[in-house]
XYZ file of C-alpha atoms in Angstrom:
626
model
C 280.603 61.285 180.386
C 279.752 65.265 180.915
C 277.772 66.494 183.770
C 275.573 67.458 181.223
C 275.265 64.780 179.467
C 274.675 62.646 182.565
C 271.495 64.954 182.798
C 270.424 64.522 179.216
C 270.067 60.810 180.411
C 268.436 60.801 184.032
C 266.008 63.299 182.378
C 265.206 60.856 179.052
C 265.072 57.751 181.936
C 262.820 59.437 183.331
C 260.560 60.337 181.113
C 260.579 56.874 179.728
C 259.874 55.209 182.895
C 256.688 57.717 183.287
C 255.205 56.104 179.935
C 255.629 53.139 180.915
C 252.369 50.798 181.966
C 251.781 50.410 185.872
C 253.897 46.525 186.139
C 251.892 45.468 189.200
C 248.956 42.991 189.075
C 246.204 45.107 189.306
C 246.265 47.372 186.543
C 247.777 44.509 184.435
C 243.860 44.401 182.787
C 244.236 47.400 181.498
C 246.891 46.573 179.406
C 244.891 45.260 176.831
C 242.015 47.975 176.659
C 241.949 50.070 173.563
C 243.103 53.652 174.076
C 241.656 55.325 170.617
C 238.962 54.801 168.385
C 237.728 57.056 165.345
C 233.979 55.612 166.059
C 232.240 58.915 167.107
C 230.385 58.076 170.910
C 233.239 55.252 171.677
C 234.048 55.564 175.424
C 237.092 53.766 177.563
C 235.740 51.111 179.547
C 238.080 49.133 181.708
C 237.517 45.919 181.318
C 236.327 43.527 184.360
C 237.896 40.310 184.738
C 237.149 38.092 187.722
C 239.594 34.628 186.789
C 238.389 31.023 188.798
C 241.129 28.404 190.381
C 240.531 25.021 190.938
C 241.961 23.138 193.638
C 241.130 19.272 193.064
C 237.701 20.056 192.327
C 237.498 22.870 194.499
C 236.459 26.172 193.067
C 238.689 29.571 194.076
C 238.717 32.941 193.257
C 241.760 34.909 192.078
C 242.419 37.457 194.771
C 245.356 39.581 196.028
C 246.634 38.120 199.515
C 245.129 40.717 201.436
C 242.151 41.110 199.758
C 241.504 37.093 200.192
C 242.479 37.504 204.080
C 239.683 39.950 205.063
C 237.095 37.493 203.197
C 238.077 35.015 205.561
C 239.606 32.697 202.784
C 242.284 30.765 202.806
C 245.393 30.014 200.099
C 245.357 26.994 197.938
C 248.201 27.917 195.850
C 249.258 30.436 193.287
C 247.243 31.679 190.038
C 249.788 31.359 187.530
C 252.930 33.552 187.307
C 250.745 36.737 188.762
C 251.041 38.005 192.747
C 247.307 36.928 193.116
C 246.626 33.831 195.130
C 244.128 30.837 195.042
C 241.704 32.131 197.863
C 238.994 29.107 198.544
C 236.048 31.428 200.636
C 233.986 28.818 202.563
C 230.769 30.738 204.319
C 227.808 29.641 206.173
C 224.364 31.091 207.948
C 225.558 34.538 208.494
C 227.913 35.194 206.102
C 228.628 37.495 203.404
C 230.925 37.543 200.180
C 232.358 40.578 198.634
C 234.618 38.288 196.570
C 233.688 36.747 192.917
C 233.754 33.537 194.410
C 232.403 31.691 197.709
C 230.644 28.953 199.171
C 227.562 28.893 201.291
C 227.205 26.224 203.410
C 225.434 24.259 206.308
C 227.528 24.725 209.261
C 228.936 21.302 210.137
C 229.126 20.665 206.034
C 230.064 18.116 204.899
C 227.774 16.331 207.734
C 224.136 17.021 208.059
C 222.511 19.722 210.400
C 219.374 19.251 212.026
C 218.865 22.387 214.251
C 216.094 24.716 212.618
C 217.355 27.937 212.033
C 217.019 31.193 209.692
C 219.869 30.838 207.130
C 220.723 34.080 205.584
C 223.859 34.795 202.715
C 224.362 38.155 201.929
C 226.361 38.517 197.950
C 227.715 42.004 198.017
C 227.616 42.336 193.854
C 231.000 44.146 192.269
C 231.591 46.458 190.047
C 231.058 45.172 186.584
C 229.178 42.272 187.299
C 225.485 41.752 185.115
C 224.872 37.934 187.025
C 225.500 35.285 189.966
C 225.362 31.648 189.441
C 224.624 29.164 191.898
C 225.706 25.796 191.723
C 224.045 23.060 193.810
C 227.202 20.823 194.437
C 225.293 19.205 197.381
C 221.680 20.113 198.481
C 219.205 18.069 200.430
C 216.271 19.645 202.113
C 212.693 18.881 202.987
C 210.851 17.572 199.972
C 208.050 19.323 197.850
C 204.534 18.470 199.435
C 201.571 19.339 196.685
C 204.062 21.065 194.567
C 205.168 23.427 196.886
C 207.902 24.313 200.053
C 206.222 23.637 203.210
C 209.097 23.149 205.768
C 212.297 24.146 204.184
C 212.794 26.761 201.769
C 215.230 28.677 199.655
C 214.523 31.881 198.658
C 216.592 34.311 196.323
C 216.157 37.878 196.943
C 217.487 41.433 195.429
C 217.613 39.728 191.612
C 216.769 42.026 188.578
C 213.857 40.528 187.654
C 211.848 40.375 190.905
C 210.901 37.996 193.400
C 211.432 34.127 192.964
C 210.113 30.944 193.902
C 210.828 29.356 196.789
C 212.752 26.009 196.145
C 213.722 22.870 198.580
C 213.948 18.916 197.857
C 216.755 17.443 196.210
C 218.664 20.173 193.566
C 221.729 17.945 193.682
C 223.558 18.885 190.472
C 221.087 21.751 189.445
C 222.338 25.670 188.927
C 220.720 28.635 187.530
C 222.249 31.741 186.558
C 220.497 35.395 187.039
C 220.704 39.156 186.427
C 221.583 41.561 188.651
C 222.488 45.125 189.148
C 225.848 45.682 189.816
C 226.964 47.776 193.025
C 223.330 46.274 194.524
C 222.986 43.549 197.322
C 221.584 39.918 196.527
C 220.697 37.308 199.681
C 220.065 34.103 199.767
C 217.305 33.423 202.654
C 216.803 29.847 203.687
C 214.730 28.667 206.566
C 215.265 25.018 207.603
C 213.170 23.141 210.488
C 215.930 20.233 211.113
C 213.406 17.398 210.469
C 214.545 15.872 208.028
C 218.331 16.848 208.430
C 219.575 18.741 205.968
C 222.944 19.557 203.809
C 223.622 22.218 201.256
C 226.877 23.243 199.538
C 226.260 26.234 197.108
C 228.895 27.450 194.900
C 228.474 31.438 194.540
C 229.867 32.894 191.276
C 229.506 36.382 190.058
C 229.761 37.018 186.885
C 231.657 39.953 185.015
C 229.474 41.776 182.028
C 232.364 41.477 179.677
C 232.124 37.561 180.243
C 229.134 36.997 179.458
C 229.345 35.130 176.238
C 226.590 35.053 173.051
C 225.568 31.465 172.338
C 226.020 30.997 168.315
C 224.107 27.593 167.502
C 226.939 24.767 165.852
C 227.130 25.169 162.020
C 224.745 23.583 159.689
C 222.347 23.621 162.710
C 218.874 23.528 162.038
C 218.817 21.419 158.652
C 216.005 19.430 158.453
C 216.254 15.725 156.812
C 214.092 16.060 154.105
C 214.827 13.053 152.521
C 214.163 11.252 155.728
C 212.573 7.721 155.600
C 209.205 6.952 155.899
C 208.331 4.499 159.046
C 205.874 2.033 159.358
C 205.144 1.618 163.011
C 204.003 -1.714 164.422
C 200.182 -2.167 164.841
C 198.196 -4.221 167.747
C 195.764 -6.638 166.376
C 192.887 -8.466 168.128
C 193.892 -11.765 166.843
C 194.030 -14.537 169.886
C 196.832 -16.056 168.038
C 198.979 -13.137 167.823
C 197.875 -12.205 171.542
C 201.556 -12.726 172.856
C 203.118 -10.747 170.246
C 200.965 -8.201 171.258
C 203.151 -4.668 171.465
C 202.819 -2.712 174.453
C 201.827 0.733 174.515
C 203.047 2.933 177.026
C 200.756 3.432 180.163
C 200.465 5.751 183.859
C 202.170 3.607 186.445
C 201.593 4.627 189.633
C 201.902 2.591 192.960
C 199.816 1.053 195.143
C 199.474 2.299 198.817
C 202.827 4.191 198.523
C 203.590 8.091 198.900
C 203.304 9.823 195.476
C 203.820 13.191 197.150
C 207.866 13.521 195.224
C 210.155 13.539 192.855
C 208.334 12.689 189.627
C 209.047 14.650 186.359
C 205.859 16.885 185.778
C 205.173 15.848 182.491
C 202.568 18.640 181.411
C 201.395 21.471 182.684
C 199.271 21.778 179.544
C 196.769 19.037 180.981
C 195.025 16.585 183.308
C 196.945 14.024 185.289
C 195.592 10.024 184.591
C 194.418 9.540 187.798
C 195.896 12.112 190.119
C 197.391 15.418 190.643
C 199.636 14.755 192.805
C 203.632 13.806 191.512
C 204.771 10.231 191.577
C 208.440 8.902 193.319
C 209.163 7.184 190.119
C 212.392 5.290 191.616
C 209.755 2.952 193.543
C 207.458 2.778 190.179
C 208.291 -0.332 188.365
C 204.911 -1.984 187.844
C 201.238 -1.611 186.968
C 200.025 -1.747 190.293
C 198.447 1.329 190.556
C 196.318 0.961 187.058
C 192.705 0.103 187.191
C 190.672 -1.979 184.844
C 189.509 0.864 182.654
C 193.120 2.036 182.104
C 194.261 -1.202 181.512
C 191.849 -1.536 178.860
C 192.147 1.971 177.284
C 196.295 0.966 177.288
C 195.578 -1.535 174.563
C 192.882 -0.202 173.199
C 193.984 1.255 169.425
C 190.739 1.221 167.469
C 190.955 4.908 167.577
C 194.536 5.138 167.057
C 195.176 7.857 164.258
C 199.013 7.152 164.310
C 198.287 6.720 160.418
C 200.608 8.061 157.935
C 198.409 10.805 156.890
C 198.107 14.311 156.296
C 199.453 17.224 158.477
C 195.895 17.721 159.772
C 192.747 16.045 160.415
C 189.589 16.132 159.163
C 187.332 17.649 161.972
C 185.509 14.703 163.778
C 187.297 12.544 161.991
C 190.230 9.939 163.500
C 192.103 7.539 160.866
C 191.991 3.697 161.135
C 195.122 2.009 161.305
C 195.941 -0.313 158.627
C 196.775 -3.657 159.816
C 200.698 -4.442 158.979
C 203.242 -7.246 160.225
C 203.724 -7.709 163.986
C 206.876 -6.246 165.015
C 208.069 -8.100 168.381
C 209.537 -5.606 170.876
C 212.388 -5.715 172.521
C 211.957 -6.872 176.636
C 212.465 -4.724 179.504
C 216.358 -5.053 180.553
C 218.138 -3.653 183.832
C 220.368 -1.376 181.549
C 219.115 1.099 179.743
C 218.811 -0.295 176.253
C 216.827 2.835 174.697
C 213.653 1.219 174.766
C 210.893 2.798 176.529
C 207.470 1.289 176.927
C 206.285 2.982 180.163
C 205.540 6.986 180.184
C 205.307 9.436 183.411
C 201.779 11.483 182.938
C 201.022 13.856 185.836
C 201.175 17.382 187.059
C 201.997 18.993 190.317
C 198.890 19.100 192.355
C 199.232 22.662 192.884
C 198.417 24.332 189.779
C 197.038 27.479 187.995
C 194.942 24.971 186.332
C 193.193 22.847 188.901
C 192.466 26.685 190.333
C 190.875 28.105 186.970
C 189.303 24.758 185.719
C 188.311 23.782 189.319
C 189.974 20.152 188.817
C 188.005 16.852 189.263
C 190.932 14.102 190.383
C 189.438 11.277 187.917
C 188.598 10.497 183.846
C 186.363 13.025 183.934
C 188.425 16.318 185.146
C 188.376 19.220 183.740
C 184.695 19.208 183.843
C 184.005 21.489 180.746
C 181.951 20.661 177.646
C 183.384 22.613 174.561
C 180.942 23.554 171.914
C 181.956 20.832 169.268
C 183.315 17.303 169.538
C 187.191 16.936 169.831
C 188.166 16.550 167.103
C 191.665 16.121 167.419
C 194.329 15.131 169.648
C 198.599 15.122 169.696
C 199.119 16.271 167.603
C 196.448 15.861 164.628
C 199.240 15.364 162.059
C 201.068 12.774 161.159
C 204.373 10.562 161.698
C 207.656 12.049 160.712
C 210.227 10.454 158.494
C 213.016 8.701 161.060
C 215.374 11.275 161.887
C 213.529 14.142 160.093
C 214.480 16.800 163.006
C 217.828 15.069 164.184
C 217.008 17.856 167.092
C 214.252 15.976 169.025
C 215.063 14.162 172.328
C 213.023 12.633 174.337
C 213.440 13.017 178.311
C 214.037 9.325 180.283
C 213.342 9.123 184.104
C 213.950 5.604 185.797
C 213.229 4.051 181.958
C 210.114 6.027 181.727
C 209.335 8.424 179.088
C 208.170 12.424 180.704
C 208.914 15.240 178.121
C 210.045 16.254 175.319
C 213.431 18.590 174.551
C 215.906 19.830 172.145
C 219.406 19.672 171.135
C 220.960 23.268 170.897
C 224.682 22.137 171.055
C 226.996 19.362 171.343
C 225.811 18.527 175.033
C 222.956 20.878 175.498
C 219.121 20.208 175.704
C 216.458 22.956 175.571
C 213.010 21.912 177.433
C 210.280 23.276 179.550
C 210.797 24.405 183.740
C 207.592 22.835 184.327
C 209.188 19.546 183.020
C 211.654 19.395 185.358
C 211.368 21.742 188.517
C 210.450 20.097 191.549
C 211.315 16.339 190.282
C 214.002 13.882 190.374
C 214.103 13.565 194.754
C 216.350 10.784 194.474
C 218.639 12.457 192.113
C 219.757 12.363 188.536
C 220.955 8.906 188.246
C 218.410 7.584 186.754
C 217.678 10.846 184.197
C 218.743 10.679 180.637
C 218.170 11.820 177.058
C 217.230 9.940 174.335
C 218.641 11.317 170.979
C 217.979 10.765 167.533
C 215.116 8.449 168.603
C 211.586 7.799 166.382
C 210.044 4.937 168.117
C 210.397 5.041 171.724
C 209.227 0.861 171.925
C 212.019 -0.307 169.689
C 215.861 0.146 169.423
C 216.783 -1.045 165.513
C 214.361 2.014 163.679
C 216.714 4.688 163.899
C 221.045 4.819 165.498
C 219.926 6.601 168.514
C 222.279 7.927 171.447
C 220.999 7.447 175.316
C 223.378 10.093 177.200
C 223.328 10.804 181.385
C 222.597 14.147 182.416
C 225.337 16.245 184.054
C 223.223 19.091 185.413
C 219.580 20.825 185.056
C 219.810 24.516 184.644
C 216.610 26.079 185.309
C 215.310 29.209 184.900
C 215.137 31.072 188.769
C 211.985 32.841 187.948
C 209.901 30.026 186.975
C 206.479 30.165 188.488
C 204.995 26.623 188.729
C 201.634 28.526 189.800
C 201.501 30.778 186.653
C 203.721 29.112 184.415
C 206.168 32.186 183.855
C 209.079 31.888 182.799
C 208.620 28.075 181.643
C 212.308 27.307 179.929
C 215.161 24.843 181.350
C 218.420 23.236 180.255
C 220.568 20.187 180.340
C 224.089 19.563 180.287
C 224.835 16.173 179.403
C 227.556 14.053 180.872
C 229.486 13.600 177.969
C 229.509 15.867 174.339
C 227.350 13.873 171.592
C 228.987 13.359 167.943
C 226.555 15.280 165.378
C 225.353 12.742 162.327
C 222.394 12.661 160.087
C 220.272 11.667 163.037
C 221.947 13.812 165.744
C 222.208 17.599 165.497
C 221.242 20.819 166.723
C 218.497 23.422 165.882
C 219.629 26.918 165.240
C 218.233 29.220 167.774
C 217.022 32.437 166.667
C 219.445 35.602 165.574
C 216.719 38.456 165.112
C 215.581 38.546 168.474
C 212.910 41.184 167.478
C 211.059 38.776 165.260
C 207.791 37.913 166.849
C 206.716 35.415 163.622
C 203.355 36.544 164.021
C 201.030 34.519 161.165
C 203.447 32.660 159.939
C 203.329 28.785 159.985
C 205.689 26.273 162.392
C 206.260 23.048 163.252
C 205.580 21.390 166.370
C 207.107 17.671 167.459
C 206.172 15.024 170.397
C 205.807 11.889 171.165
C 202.616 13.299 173.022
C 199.245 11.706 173.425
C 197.111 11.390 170.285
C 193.892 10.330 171.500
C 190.899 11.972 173.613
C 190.053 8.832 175.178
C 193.528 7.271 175.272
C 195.844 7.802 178.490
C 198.520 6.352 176.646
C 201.275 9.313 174.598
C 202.520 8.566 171.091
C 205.511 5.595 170.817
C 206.425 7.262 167.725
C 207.232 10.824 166.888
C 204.879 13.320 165.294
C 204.640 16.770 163.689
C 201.784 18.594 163.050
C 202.129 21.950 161.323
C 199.536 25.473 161.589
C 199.465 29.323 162.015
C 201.023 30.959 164.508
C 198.602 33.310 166.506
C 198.314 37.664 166.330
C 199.755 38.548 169.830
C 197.193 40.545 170.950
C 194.132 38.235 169.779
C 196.184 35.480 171.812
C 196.192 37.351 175.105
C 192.862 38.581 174.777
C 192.027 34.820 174.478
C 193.576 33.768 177.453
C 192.863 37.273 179.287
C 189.791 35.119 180.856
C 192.157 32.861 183.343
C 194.371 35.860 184.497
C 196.292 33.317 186.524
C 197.867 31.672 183.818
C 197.745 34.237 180.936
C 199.618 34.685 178.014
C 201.982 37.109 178.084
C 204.363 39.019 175.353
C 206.876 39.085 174.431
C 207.504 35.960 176.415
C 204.838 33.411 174.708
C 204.376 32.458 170.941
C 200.645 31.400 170.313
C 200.246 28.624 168.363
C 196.676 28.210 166.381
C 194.849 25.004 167.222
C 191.864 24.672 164.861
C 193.548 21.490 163.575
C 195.783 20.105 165.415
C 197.915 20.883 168.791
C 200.728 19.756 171.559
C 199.173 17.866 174.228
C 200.739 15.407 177.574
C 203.938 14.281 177.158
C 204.642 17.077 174.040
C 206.196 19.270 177.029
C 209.343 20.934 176.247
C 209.459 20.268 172.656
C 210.480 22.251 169.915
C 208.322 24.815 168.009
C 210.532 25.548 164.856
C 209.868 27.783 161.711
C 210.914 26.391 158.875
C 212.274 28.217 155.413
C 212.630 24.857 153.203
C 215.347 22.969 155.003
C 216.490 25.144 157.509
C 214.544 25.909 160.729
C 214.689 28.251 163.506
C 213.478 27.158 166.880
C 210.948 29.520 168.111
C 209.252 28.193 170.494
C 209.169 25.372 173.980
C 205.888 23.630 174.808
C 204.333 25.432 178.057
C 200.919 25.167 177.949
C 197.107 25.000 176.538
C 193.846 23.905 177.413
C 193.917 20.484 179.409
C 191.755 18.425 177.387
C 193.537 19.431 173.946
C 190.796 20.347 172.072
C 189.595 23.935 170.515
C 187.480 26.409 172.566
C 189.450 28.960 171.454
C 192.038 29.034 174.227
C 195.691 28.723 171.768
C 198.439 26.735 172.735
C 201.253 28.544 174.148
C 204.826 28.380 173.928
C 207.935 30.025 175.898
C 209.516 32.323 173.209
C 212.741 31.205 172.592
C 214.168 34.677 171.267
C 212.660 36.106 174.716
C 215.149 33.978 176.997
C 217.873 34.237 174.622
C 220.002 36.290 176.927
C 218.845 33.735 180.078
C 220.397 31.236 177.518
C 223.625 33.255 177.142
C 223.952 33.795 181.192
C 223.722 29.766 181.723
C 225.761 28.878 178.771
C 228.701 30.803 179.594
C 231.567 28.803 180.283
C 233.676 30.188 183.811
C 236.497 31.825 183.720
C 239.053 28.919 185.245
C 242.356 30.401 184.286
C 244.347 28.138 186.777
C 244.111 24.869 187.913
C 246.234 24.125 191.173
């Protein structure tokens, strides 16, 4: 070959090997970023992508050597074909992470510490990144007393939306995912007093912008069975004769002469507690000991029962008679969970904006407020709906006891109210499940129900159990549930700029029904009415500052003829265009006795936490498993 021809080629090598893209690891994202587009305003952005390894159950982050060396990690392996390394980051009091992935622990983890101490964790956020999630693989610390963090606390600071509530008890299994500003500084402060001991393992995750994924509700979701079959529910009668076959309605059990200070789901923050204010241990809770007389009484008590197939409303002053039908005989109490459920969980945490603005009375008579006219209406002043007529209404289980109410939004998601679940559950979720595609809570044969264990509880950080903000919280279930004509999911909203002002929507529960009854609904009910004008709503509510409506994040629900009461927490609020319905609303809150004085009931807007709901139900990015 010529001289010159040899320089013809080093010069075309060259030039080839210039246009070539960078081989190495680290620009290896940008390979797939889109150098032209005609759209007028479009701008390059290099795309962030922060990839998870898992190490038998161990969570990593995908790091060059170096980089996982001066976090103080250590290698578990190679992630995939790529020069980047499995770096497992293991931090405690002290420590800081600039990675996308670390732990915070207690320092002799996995045993139990009991020196007090400050306990700070400093997240240095990245480049890219709109949100952290915390898991709580493992975390035990001082209980909740009165609804609150006396000894040890967990606080959150430097999030996007503010300050948060402090947090401590049992959060085995729980996680909650938040926004932040990227290039900012987030810490987790935690002050522990070493008595009780205490044991925390927090998985740290940050999360890229780019990942952040839109939940789009399953196909066909939303459908509403309108052919769905009409259900006669069992009756009580008076007859001595039939005095065995009596059915049992659902009552408060609470226990004698034991500590009712934790771990009880708080079934409503929308009213009075039975007999207390304080929460109940519901593992210990297996009896009637704690009843009195009167309760006893009211428990069986159904000659003002209007759980009559009726109309959507009631009359005012005016409750239905039951009609007198064939006996049903119940199914008995088992060990296993058999999907009956003849005992309910009624109470509220003891510390609440609305034992401050009512100025609670802890007995039958709290709330002590005369409204202008007789109640004339309870849960929900409608009437039963057809078995399996929203295949989207679950019913929330703790220790075979009936709390709240929820909704199916996917194959193994449940949409309910924070106030429903923070601060509960101190012995763990063993004994939580979900109920779905139920219609009678005391009977298993009305309806092909599915009882499914929950995985974890994500709740929303910002919840304010003081001023109920922010009142919205999800479950993952253990296992994915098969969708049938009694099992599905509601469609969650698309136009997030639809407020639904004055239009009409549904509201479900297995709530209570009666003003003089303790007991909540054994089968499920619907009541339908006006939503609210925003502004008439707040100005409503504007009297009770502590615990006021707010927009966009409430929908006001008119309650002139019927509304949610206890045990209707959580629920759906769904606007329906013939078969098809939107949910719109959760169950928050309302005026404790459940009657009209002009206060609406209010509802976490569903369309308002869409992008919280986005941020949780974003799957991580585990590209490699070790």
């Amino acid at each position: 070959m010529k001289m010159g021809s040899l320089v013809q080629f080093f010069v075309m090598c060259v030039a080839v090997t210039g246009v070539l893209p960078d081989s190495s690891e680290e620009e290896s994202a940008r390979s797939g970023r889109q150098m032209f587009d005609s759209s007028p305003g479009y701008k390059n952005r290099e795309t962030v992508r922060l990839p998870l390894c898992s190490v038998d159950g161990t969570v990593g982050a995908c790091l060059k050597q170096s980089k996982c060396l001066g976090a103080g990690g250590s290698y578990a392996g190679y992630c995939g074909l790529s020069k980047d390394i499995c770096c497992v980051i293991d931090h405690t009091c002290g420590g800081s992470m600039r990675s996308h992935h670390a732990y915070f622990r207690n320092p002799s983890y996995p045993e139990k510490d009991d020196e007090a101490r400050p306990c700070i964790f400093t997240i240095d956020i990245g480049r890219g990144v709109c949100g952290v999630r915390l898991d709580f693989e493992k975390f035990e610390l001082a209980k909740f007393e009165d609804g609150v963090c006396i000894r040890d606390t967990l606080t959150i600071l430097g999030t996007k939306k503010g300050s948060t509530t402090p947090i401590c008890g049992n959060m085995t299994n729980w996680s909650t995912s938040f926004a932040v500003e990227e290039r900012s500084e987030v810490q987790l402060a935690m002050v522990v007093q070493g008595d009780p001991e205490y044991t925390f393992s927090i998985s740290v995750t940050q999360l890229a912008c780019d990942d952040v994924a839109v939940f789009i509700s399953p196909t066909y979701a939303g459908i509403r069975n309108s052919d769905a079959a009409t259900y006669t529910p069992t009756t009580t009668t008076k007859d001595p004769l039939l005095s065995l076959l009596k059915p049992l309605l659902p009552t408060t059990s609470k226990p004698d002469g034991e500590d009712t200070s934790e771990g009880t789901p708080a079934s409503t923050t929308i009213g009075p507690v039975a007999e207390e204010t304080t929460e109940v241990d519901t593992d210990d809770n297996e009896g009637d000991a704690g009843d009195d007389d009167d309760e006893k009484d009211d428990a069986v008590d159904t000659t003002d029962n209007p759980e009559e197939v009726g109309p959507t409303t009631l009359k005012v002053d005016t409750i239905p008679k039951p009609v007198i039908r064939e006996v049903q005989i119940r199914a008995p109490e088992t060990d296993f969970d058999d999907g009956v459920y003849l005992d309910t969980i009624d109470s509220t945490p003891a510390i609440s904006a609305f034992r401050r603005a009512f100025e609670l009375r802890v007995n039958d008579n709290c709330f002590q407020y005369e409204p202008r006219e007789k109640p004339s209406f309870r849960i929900i002043g409608g009437s039963y709906t057809g078995v399996n007529e929203y295949p989207w209404q679950v019913a929330l289980v703790y220790n075979k006891k009936f709390f709240c109410g929820g909704s199916l939004i996917s194959d193994r998601h449940i949409l309910t109210a924070a106030h429903c679940v923070f601060g509960s559950f101190s012995k763990g979720l063993d004994k939580l499940v979900v109920s779905l595609g139920d219609h009678d809570l005391s009977t298993k044969n009305e309806s092909n129900h599915i009882v499914a264990k929950v995985k974890h509880i994500m709740w929303h950080l910002h919840y304010n159990p003081h001023t109920t903000e922010n009142d919205i919280a999800l479950m993952e279930l253990e296992e994915s549930v098969p969708f049938s004509y009694g099992v599905s999911a509601v469609k969650l909203p698309n136009d997030l700029d639809d407020m639904f002002e004055e239009a009409n929507a549904t509201v479900t529960g297995w709530g209570r029904y009666s003003a003089r009854l303790k007991s909540t609904s054994n089968v499920l009910k619907e009541h339908t009415g006006p939503l609210m004008e925003t502004k008439e709503c707040l100005a409503a509510w504007d009297k009770f500052p502590g615990i006021s409506a707010r927009f966009p994040d409430h929908v006001c629900f008119d309650v002139t003829m019927g509304t949610p009461c206890h045990g209707d927490s959580g629920g759906p609020l769904v606007a329906c265009t013939g078969v098809q319905c939107t949910q719109i609303g959760v169950v928050s809150f309302g005026f404790p006795l459940c009657t009209n004085v002009g206060l609406p009931a209010i509802f976490s807007r569903v369309s308002a936490y869409k992008g919280w709901i986005d941020m949780n139900l974003t799957p991580l990015d585990f590209a490699h498993s070790i």
